[in-house]
mmCIF file with all atom_site columns, C-alpha atoms in Angstrom:
data_model
loop_
_atom_site.group_PDB
_atom_site.id
_atom_site.type_symbol
_atom_site.label_atom_id
_atom_site.label_alt_id
_atom_site.label_comp_id
_atom_site.label_asym_id
_atom_site.label_entity_id
_atom_site.label_seq_id
_atom_site.pdbx_PDB_ins_code
_atom_site.Cartn_x
_atom_site.Cartn_y
_atom_site.Cartn_z
_atom_site.occupancy
_atom_site.B_iso_or_equiv
_atom_site.pdbx_formal_charge
_atom_site.auth_seq_id
_atom_site.auth_comp_id
_atom_site.auth_asym_id
_atom_site.auth_atom_id
_atom_site.pdbx_PDB_model_num
ATOM 1   C CA . MET A 1 1   ? -29.912 0.459   5.096   1.00 56.00 ? 414 MET A CA 1
ATOM 2   C CA . LYS A 1 2   ? -28.143 2.780   2.675   1.00 71.00 ? 415 LYS A CA 1
ATOM 3   C CA . GLN A 1 3   ? -25.118 1.273   0.933   1.00 84.00 ? 416 GLN A CA 1
ATOM 4   C CA . LYS A 1 4   ? -22.015 3.033   2.250   1.00 91.00 ? 417 LYS A CA 1
ATOM 5   C CA . SER A 1 5   ? -18.776 3.638   0.398   1.00 95.00 ? 418 SER A CA 1
ATOM 6   C CA . LEU A 1 6   ? -15.547 2.435   1.967   1.00 97.00 ? 419 LEU A CA 1
ATOM 7   C CA . ILE A 1 7   ? -12.451 4.535   2.696   1.00 97.00 ? 420 ILE A CA 1
ATOM 8   C CA . VAL A 1 8   ? -9.141  2.782   3.375   1.00 98.00 ? 421 VAL A CA 1
ATOM 9   C CA . VAL A 1 9   ? -6.433  4.719   5.242   1.00 97.00 ? 422 VAL A CA 1
ATOM 10  C CA . GLU A 1 10  ? -3.185  3.569   6.803   1.00 95.00 ? 423 GLU A CA 1
ATOM 11  C CA . SER A 1 11  ? -3.716  4.574   10.438  1.00 94.00 ? 424 SER A CA 1
ATOM 12  C CA . PRO A 1 12  ? -6.452  3.349   12.803  1.00 95.00 ? 425 PRO A CA 1
ATOM 13  C CA . SER A 1 13  ? -6.541  6.730   14.568  1.00 94.00 ? 426 SER A CA 1
ATOM 14  C CA . LYS A 1 14  ? -6.955  8.535   11.203  1.00 93.00 ? 427 LYS A CA 1
ATOM 15  C CA . ALA A 1 15  ? -9.758  6.107   10.380  1.00 94.00 ? 428 ALA A CA 1
ATOM 16  C CA . ARG A 1 16  ? -11.695 7.007   13.539  1.00 93.00 ? 429 ARG A CA 1
ATOM 17  C CA . THR A 1 17  ? -11.192 10.753  13.025  1.00 94.00 ? 430 THR A CA 1
ATOM 18  C CA . ILE A 1 18  ? -12.139 10.676  9.337   1.00 94.00 ? 431 ILE A CA 1
ATOM 19  C CA . GLU A 1 19  ? -15.259 8.630   10.024  1.00 91.00 ? 432 GLU A CA 1
ATOM 20  C CA . GLN A 1 20  ? -16.370 11.290  12.553  1.00 90.00 ? 433 GLN A CA 1
ATOM 21  C CA . TYR A 1 21  ? -15.635 14.145  10.153  1.00 93.00 ? 434 TYR A CA 1
ATOM 22  C CA . LEU A 1 22  ? -17.716 12.489  7.437   1.00 91.00 ? 435 LEU A CA 1
ATOM 23  C CA . GLU A 1 23  ? -20.532 11.915  9.928   1.00 86.00 ? 436 GLU A CA 1
ATOM 24  C CA . ASN A 1 24  ? -20.622 8.145   9.424   1.00 80.00 ? 437 ASN A CA 1
ATOM 25  C CA . GLU A 1 25  ? -21.624 8.480   5.769   1.00 88.00 ? 438 GLU A CA 1
ATOM 26  C CA . PHE A 1 26  ? -18.625 6.248   4.937   1.00 94.00 ? 439 PHE A CA 1
ATOM 27  C CA . GLU A 1 27  ? -17.116 3.220   6.554   1.00 95.00 ? 440 GLU A CA 1
ATOM 28  C CA . VAL A 1 28  ? -13.442 3.867   7.218   1.00 96.00 ? 441 VAL A CA 1
ATOM 29  C CA . ILE A 1 29  ? -10.926 1.077   7.827   1.00 97.00 ? 442 ILE A CA 1
ATOM 30  C CA . ALA A 1 30  ? -7.151  1.062   8.336   1.00 97.00 ? 443 ALA A CA 1
ATOM 31  C CA . CYS A 1 31  ? -4.730  -1.206  6.520   1.00 97.00 ? 444 CYS A CA 1
ATOM 32  C CA . VAL A 1 32  ? -1.872  -0.327  8.945   1.00 95.00 ? 445 VAL A CA 1
ATOM 33  C CA . GLY A 1 33  ? 0.786   0.132   6.270   1.00 94.00 ? 446 GLY A CA 1
ATOM 34  C CA . HIS A 1 34  ? 1.965   -2.280  3.583   1.00 96.00 ? 447 HIS A CA 1
ATOM 35  C CA . VAL A 1 35  ? -0.183  -5.334  2.868   1.00 97.00 ? 448 VAL A CA 1
ATOM 36  C CA . LYS A 1 36  ? 2.105   -6.984  0.279   1.00 97.00 ? 449 LYS A CA 1
ATOM 37  C CA . ASP A 1 37  ? 5.819   -7.433  -0.166  1.00 96.00 ? 450 ASP A CA 1
ATOM 38  C CA . LEU A 1 38  ? 8.384   -9.605  -1.891  1.00 95.00 ? 451 LEU A CA 1
ATOM 39  C CA . PRO A 1 39  ? 8.513   -13.178 -0.517  1.00 95.00 ? 452 PRO A CA 1
ATOM 40  C CA . SER A 1 40  ? 10.636  -13.575 2.576   1.00 89.00 ? 453 SER A CA 1
ATOM 41  C CA . ASN A 1 41  ? 12.187  -16.887 1.494   1.00 90.00 ? 454 ASN A CA 1
ATOM 42  C CA . LYS A 1 42  ? 13.339  -16.147 -2.063  1.00 91.00 ? 455 LYS A CA 1
ATOM 43  C CA . LEU A 1 43  ? 14.456  -13.306 -4.346  1.00 92.00 ? 456 LEU A CA 1
ATOM 44  C CA . GLY A 1 44  ? 10.984  -12.660 -5.762  1.00 94.00 ? 457 GLY A CA 1
ATOM 45  C CA . ILE A 1 45  ? 12.390  -10.716 -8.753  1.00 95.00 ? 458 ILE A CA 1
ATOM 46  C CA . ASP A 1 46  ? 12.623  -12.194 -12.235 1.00 95.00 ? 459 ASP A CA 1
ATOM 47  C CA . ILE A 1 47  ? 15.755  -10.491 -13.538 1.00 92.00 ? 460 ILE A CA 1
ATOM 48  C CA . GLU A 1 48  ? 15.321  -12.146 -16.969 1.00 95.00 ? 461 GLU A CA 1
ATOM 49  C CA . ASN A 1 49  ? 11.723  -10.876 -17.315 1.00 96.00 ? 462 ASN A CA 1
ATOM 50  C CA . ASP A 1 50  ? 12.026  -7.090  -16.967 1.00 94.00 ? 463 ASP A CA 1
ATOM 51  C CA . PHE A 1 51  ? 12.526  -7.339  -13.176 1.00 95.00 ? 464 PHE A CA 1
ATOM 52  C CA . GLU A 1 52  ? 8.973   -8.639  -12.694 1.00 96.00 ? 465 GLU A CA 1
ATOM 53  C CA . MET A 1 53  ? 8.154   -8.799  -8.989  1.00 96.00 ? 466 MET A CA 1
ATOM 54  C CA . THR A 1 54  ? 6.322   -11.552 -7.150  1.00 96.00 ? 467 THR A CA 1
ATOM 55  C CA . LEU A 1 55  ? 4.348   -10.047 -4.291  1.00 97.00 ? 468 LEU A CA 1
ATOM 56  C CA . ASP A 1 56  ? 2.809   -11.978 -1.442  1.00 97.00 ? 469 ASP A CA 1
ATOM 57  C CA . VAL A 1 57  ? 0.210   -10.796 1.036   1.00 97.00 ? 470 VAL A CA 1
ATOM 58  C CA . LEU A 1 58  ? 2.047   -10.274 4.326   1.00 97.00 ? 471 LEU A CA 1
ATOM 59  C CA . PRO A 1 59  ? 1.079   -12.946 6.865   1.00 96.00 ? 472 PRO A CA 1
ATOM 60  C CA . LYS A 1 60  ? -0.185  -10.390 9.391   1.00 96.00 ? 473 LYS A CA 1
ATOM 61  C CA . ARG A 1 61  ? -2.324  -8.683  6.705   1.00 97.00 ? 474 ARG A CA 1
ATOM 62  C CA . LYS A 1 62  ? -4.199  -11.768 5.394   1.00 97.00 ? 475 LYS A CA 1
ATOM 63  C CA . ASP A 1 63  ? -7.202  -11.170 7.624   1.00 97.00 ? 476 ASP A CA 1
ATOM 64  C CA . PHE A 1 64  ? -7.306  -7.534  6.619   1.00 97.00 ? 477 PHE A CA 1
ATOM 65  C CA . ILE A 1 65  ? -7.284  -8.486  2.900   1.00 98.00 ? 478 ILE A CA 1
ATOM 66  C CA . LYS A 1 66  ? -10.227 -10.860 3.493   1.00 97.00 ? 479 LYS A CA 1
ATOM 67  C CA . GLU A 1 67  ? -12.064 -8.050  5.274   1.00 97.00 ? 480 GLU A CA 1
ATOM 68  C CA . LEU A 1 68  ? -11.243 -5.588  2.477   1.00 97.00 ? 481 LEU A CA 1
ATOM 69  C CA . LYS A 1 69  ? -12.527 -7.945  -0.215  1.00 97.00 ? 482 LYS A CA 1
ATOM 70  C CA . LYS A 1 70  ? -15.746 -8.587  1.653   1.00 96.00 ? 483 LYS A CA 1
ATOM 71  C CA . LYS A 1 71  ? -16.423 -4.940  2.437   1.00 96.00 ? 484 LYS A CA 1
ATOM 72  C CA . SER A 1 72  ? -15.448 -3.723  -1.032  1.00 96.00 ? 485 SER A CA 1
ATOM 73  C CA . ASN A 1 73  ? -17.820 -6.164  -2.704  1.00 94.00 ? 486 ASN A CA 1
ATOM 74  C CA . SER A 1 74  ? -20.759 -4.662  -0.854  1.00 94.00 ? 487 SER A CA 1
ATOM 75  C CA . ALA A 1 75  ? -19.550 -1.049  -0.890  1.00 95.00 ? 488 ALA A CA 1
ATOM 76  C CA . LYS A 1 76  ? -20.803 1.522   -3.352  1.00 95.00 ? 489 LYS A CA 1
ATOM 77  C CA . ARG A 1 77  ? -17.276 2.882   -3.998  1.00 96.00 ? 490 ARG A CA 1
ATOM 78  C CA . VAL A 1 78  ? -13.841 2.187   -2.464  1.00 97.00 ? 491 VAL A CA 1
ATOM 79  C CA . TYR A 1 79  ? -11.705 5.249   -1.766  1.00 97.00 ? 492 TYR A CA 1
ATOM 80  C CA . ILE A 1 80  ? -8.069  4.470   -1.132  1.00 98.00 ? 493 ILE A CA 1
ATOM 81  C CA . ALA A 1 81  ? -6.566  7.215   1.007   1.00 97.00 ? 494 ALA A CA 1
ATOM 82  C CA . SER A 1 82  ? -3.102  5.978   1.869   1.00 95.00 ? 495 SER A CA 1
ATOM 83  C CA . ASP A 1 83  ? -0.344  8.583   2.294   1.00 93.00 ? 496 ASP A CA 1
ATOM 84  C CA . PRO A 1 84  ? 0.503   10.743  -0.749  1.00 90.00 ? 497 PRO A CA 1
ATOM 85  C CA . ASP A 1 85  ? 4.106   9.569   -1.083  1.00 94.00 ? 498 ASP A CA 1
ATOM 86  C CA . ARG A 1 86  ? 5.701   6.707   -3.014  1.00 95.00 ? 499 ARG A CA 1
ATOM 87  C CA . GLU A 1 87  ? 5.174   4.180   -0.215  1.00 96.00 ? 500 GLU A CA 1
ATOM 88  C CA . GLY A 1 88  ? 1.567   5.266   0.143   1.00 96.00 ? 501 GLY A CA 1
ATOM 89  C CA . GLU A 1 89  ? 1.031   5.013   -3.596  1.00 97.00 ? 502 GLU A CA 1
ATOM 90  C CA . ALA A 1 90  ? 2.450   1.467   -3.582  1.00 97.00 ? 503 ALA A CA 1
ATOM 91  C CA . ILE A 1 91  ? 0.092   0.600   -0.732  1.00 97.00 ? 504 ILE A CA 1
ATOM 92  C CA . ALA A 1 92  ? -2.764  2.045   -2.801  1.00 97.00 ? 505 ALA A CA 1
ATOM 93  C CA . ALA A 1 93  ? -1.753  -0.067  -5.797  1.00 97.00 ? 506 ALA A CA 1
ATOM 94  C CA . HIS A 1 94  ? -1.571  -3.230  -3.668  1.00 98.00 ? 507 HIS A CA 1
ATOM 95  C CA . LEU A 1 95  ? -4.948  -2.518  -2.104  1.00 98.00 ? 508 LEU A CA 1
ATOM 96  C CA . SER A 1 96  ? -6.544  -1.722  -5.466  1.00 97.00 ? 509 SER A CA 1
ATOM 97  C CA . SER A 1 97  ? -5.452  -5.110  -6.809  1.00 96.00 ? 510 SER A CA 1
ATOM 98  C CA . GLU A 1 98  ? -7.796  -6.705  -4.242  1.00 97.00 ? 511 GLU A CA 1
ATOM 99  C CA . VAL A 1 99  ? -10.847 -4.501  -4.976  1.00 95.00 ? 512 VAL A CA 1
ATOM 100 C CA . PRO A 1 100 ? -13.264 -4.528  -7.929  1.00 94.00 ? 513 PRO A CA 1
ATOM 101 C CA . LYS A 1 101 ? -11.616 -2.141  -10.430 1.00 94.00 ? 514 LYS A CA 1
ATOM 102 C CA . GLU A 1 102 ? -14.823 -0.286  -11.284 1.00 95.00 ? 515 GLU A CA 1
ATOM 103 C CA . LYS A 1 103 ? -15.239 0.817   -7.624  1.00 95.00 ? 516 LYS A CA 1
ATOM 104 C CA . ILE A 1 104 ? -11.757 2.261   -6.996  1.00 96.00 ? 517 ILE A CA 1
ATOM 105 C CA . GLU A 1 105 ? -11.075 5.923   -6.363  1.00 95.00 ? 518 GLU A CA 1
ATOM 106 C CA . ARG A 1 106 ? -7.751  7.347   -5.095  1.00 97.00 ? 519 ARG A CA 1
ATOM 107 C CA . VAL A 1 107 ? -7.976  10.291  -2.749  1.00 97.00 ? 520 VAL A CA 1
ATOM 108 C CA . GLU A 1 108 ? -5.408  12.291  -0.852  1.00 94.00 ? 521 GLU A CA 1
ATOM 109 C CA . PHE A 1 109 ? -5.820  13.997  2.468   1.00 93.00 ? 522 PHE A CA 1
ATOM 110 C CA . THR A 1 110 ? -3.252  16.735  2.860   1.00 88.00 ? 523 THR A CA 1
ATOM 111 C CA . GLU A 1 111 ? -4.488  17.391  6.378   1.00 92.00 ? 524 GLU A CA 1
ATOM 112 C CA . ILE A 1 112 ? -6.683  15.463  8.781   1.00 93.00 ? 525 ILE A CA 1
ATOM 113 C CA . THR A 1 113 ? -9.214  18.213  9.417   1.00 94.00 ? 526 THR A CA 1
ATOM 114 C CA . GLN A 1 114 ? -12.855 18.334  8.453   1.00 93.00 ? 527 GLN A CA 1
ATOM 115 C CA . THR A 1 115 ? -12.054 20.765  5.633   1.00 94.00 ? 528 THR A CA 1
ATOM 116 C CA . GLY A 1 116 ? -9.040  18.747  4.441   1.00 94.00 ? 529 GLY A CA 1
ATOM 117 C CA . ILE A 1 117 ? -11.020 15.500  4.396   1.00 95.00 ? 530 ILE A CA 1
ATOM 118 C CA . LYS A 1 118 ? -13.987 16.959  2.533   1.00 92.00 ? 531 LYS A CA 1
ATOM 119 C CA . GLU A 1 119 ? -11.647 18.647  0.043   1.00 94.00 ? 532 GLU A CA 1
ATOM 120 C CA . GLY A 1 120 ? -9.765  15.391  -0.558  1.00 95.00 ? 533 GLY A CA 1
ATOM 121 C CA . MET A 1 121 ? -13.024 13.511  -1.140  1.00 95.00 ? 534 MET A CA 1
ATOM 122 C CA . LYS A 1 122 ? -14.037 16.019  -3.853  1.00 95.00 ? 535 LYS A CA 1
ATOM 123 C CA . ASN A 1 123 ? -10.772 15.537  -5.747  1.00 94.00 ? 536 ASN A CA 1
ATOM 124 C CA . SER A 1 124 ? -10.301 11.870  -6.501  1.00 94.00 ? 537 SER A CA 1
ATOM 125 C CA . ARG A 1 125 ? -7.617  10.893  -8.996  1.00 94.00 ? 538 ARG A CA 1
ATOM 126 C CA . LYS A 1 126 ? -6.075  7.866   -10.651 1.00 93.00 ? 539 LYS A CA 1
ATOM 127 C CA . LEU A 1 127 ? -3.154  5.996   -9.150  1.00 95.00 ? 540 LEU A CA 1
ATOM 128 C CA . ASP A 1 128 ? 0.161   7.721   -9.881  1.00 96.00 ? 541 ASP A CA 1
ATOM 129 C CA . ASN A 1 129 ? 2.136   5.167   -11.912 1.00 96.00 ? 542 ASN A CA 1
ATOM 130 C CA . ASN A 1 130 ? 5.338   7.234   -11.605 1.00 97.00 ? 543 ASN A CA 1
ATOM 131 C CA . LEU A 1 131 ? 5.257   6.999   -7.807  1.00 96.00 ? 544 LEU A CA 1
ATOM 132 C CA . ILE A 1 132 ? 4.404   3.303   -7.971  1.00 96.00 ? 545 ILE A CA 1
ATOM 133 C CA . SER A 1 133 ? 7.334   2.657   -10.352 1.00 96.00 ? 546 SER A CA 1
ATOM 134 C CA . SER A 1 134 ? 9.607   4.663   -8.070  1.00 96.00 ? 547 SER A CA 1
ATOM 135 C CA . GLN A 1 135 ? 8.699   2.500   -5.075  1.00 96.00 ? 548 GLN A CA 1
ATOM 136 C CA . LYS A 1 136 ? 9.013   -0.712  -7.097  1.00 96.00 ? 549 LYS A CA 1
ATOM 137 C CA . THR A 1 137 ? 12.476  0.340   -8.299  1.00 96.00 ? 550 THR A CA 1
ATOM 138 C CA . ARG A 1 138 ? 13.632  1.166   -4.789  1.00 95.00 ? 551 ARG A CA 1
ATOM 139 C CA . ARG A 1 139 ? 12.283  -2.162  -3.488  1.00 95.00 ? 552 ARG A CA 1
ATOM 140 C CA . ILE A 1 140 ? 13.967  -4.104  -6.316  1.00 94.00 ? 553 ILE A CA 1
ATOM 141 C CA . ILE A 1 141 ? 17.307  -2.389  -5.643  1.00 92.00 ? 554 ILE A CA 1
ATOM 142 C CA . ASP A 1 142 ? 16.990  -3.054  -1.904  1.00 90.00 ? 555 ASP A CA 1
ATOM 143 C CA . ARG A 1 143 ? 16.299  -6.739  -2.563  1.00 90.00 ? 556 ARG A CA 1
ATOM 144 C CA . LEU A 1 144 ? 19.016  -7.197  -5.161  1.00 88.00 ? 557 LEU A CA 1
ATOM 145 C CA . VAL A 1 145 ? 21.608  -5.532  -2.948  1.00 85.00 ? 558 VAL A CA 1
ATOM 146 C CA . GLY A 1 146 ? 20.448  -7.526  0.060   1.00 79.00 ? 559 GLY A CA 1
ATOM 147 C CA . TYR A 1 147 ? 20.411  -10.887 -1.687  1.00 69.00 ? 560 TYR A CA 1
ATOM 148 C CA . LYS A 1 148 ? 23.202  -10.522 -4.228  1.00 67.00 ? 561 LYS A CA 1
ATOM 149 C CA . VAL A 1 149 ? 25.714  -7.948  -3.018  1.00 68.00 ? 562 VAL A CA 1
ATOM 150 C CA . SER A 1 150 ? 25.612  -8.213  0.781   1.00 63.00 ? 563 SER A CA 1
ATOM 151 C CA . PRO A 1 151 ? 26.876  -11.824 1.001   1.00 61.00 ? 564 PRO A CA 1
ATOM 152 C CA . VAL A 1 152 ? 29.829  -11.011 -1.249  1.00 62.00 ? 565 VAL A CA 1
ATOM 153 C CA . LEU A 1 153 ? 30.566  -7.818  0.626   1.00 63.00 ? 566 LEU A CA 1
ATOM 154 C CA . TRP A 1 154 ? 30.430  -9.553  4.021   1.00 62.00 ? 567 TRP A CA 1
ATOM 155 C CA . ALA A 1 155 ? 32.661  -12.411 2.820   1.00 68.00 ? 568 ALA A CA 1
ATOM 156 C CA . THR A 1 156 ? 35.202  -9.911  1.505   1.00 66.00 ? 569 THR A CA 1
ATOM 157 C CA . LEU A 1 157 ? 35.130  -7.827  4.659   1.00 62.00 ? 570 LEU A CA 1
ATOM 158 C CA . GLN A 1 158 ? 35.503  -10.799 6.941   1.00 70.00 ? 571 GLN A CA 1
ATOM 159 C CA . LYS A 1 159 ? 38.407  -12.191 4.892   1.00 70.00 ? 572 LYS A CA 1
ATOM 160 C CA . ASN A 1 160 ? 40.195  -8.814  4.910   1.00 70.00 ? 573 ASN A CA 1
ATOM 161 C CA . MET A 1 161 ? 39.553  -8.154  8.598   1.00 71.00 ? 574 MET A CA 1
ATOM 162 C CA . ASN A 1 162 ? 41.164  -11.410 9.750   1.00 65.00 ? 575 ASN A CA 1
ATOM 163 C CA . PHE A 1 163 ? 44.801  -10.376 10.268  1.00 50.00 ? 576 PHE A CA 1
#
């Protein structure tokens, strides 16, 4: 049997449609959104070390990551086709960290049509580090505000609202 390349998209319905458009020449799987995030039980950001993030595989995505590793090891190439926005680029970066580096290609599908898919496959690119940094920054700010500012803000509001 011919060794197929793997395409990873976010949506299961997109995966089925894309696989049909590419006439089963590729195996297409869906990650269903983010696969990694900051830990749920601690800050996960090293403020003293350039805001270095600790990312954990999300509990509901562990089986998918095992599947991705297995399939990517036997695939000819691995095309990551998450959405072309900052969240999609972060998903692509997280997925690529689980795949053999020499096999990775990043593709964008601007439309889920046969023409759009074939055009996207012809135009692979590298991961966009600016979009990845943008998402990391937003996630760090969300976490710092949530963990550090919110408790102080709530305590102040509750104290001032008790007449």
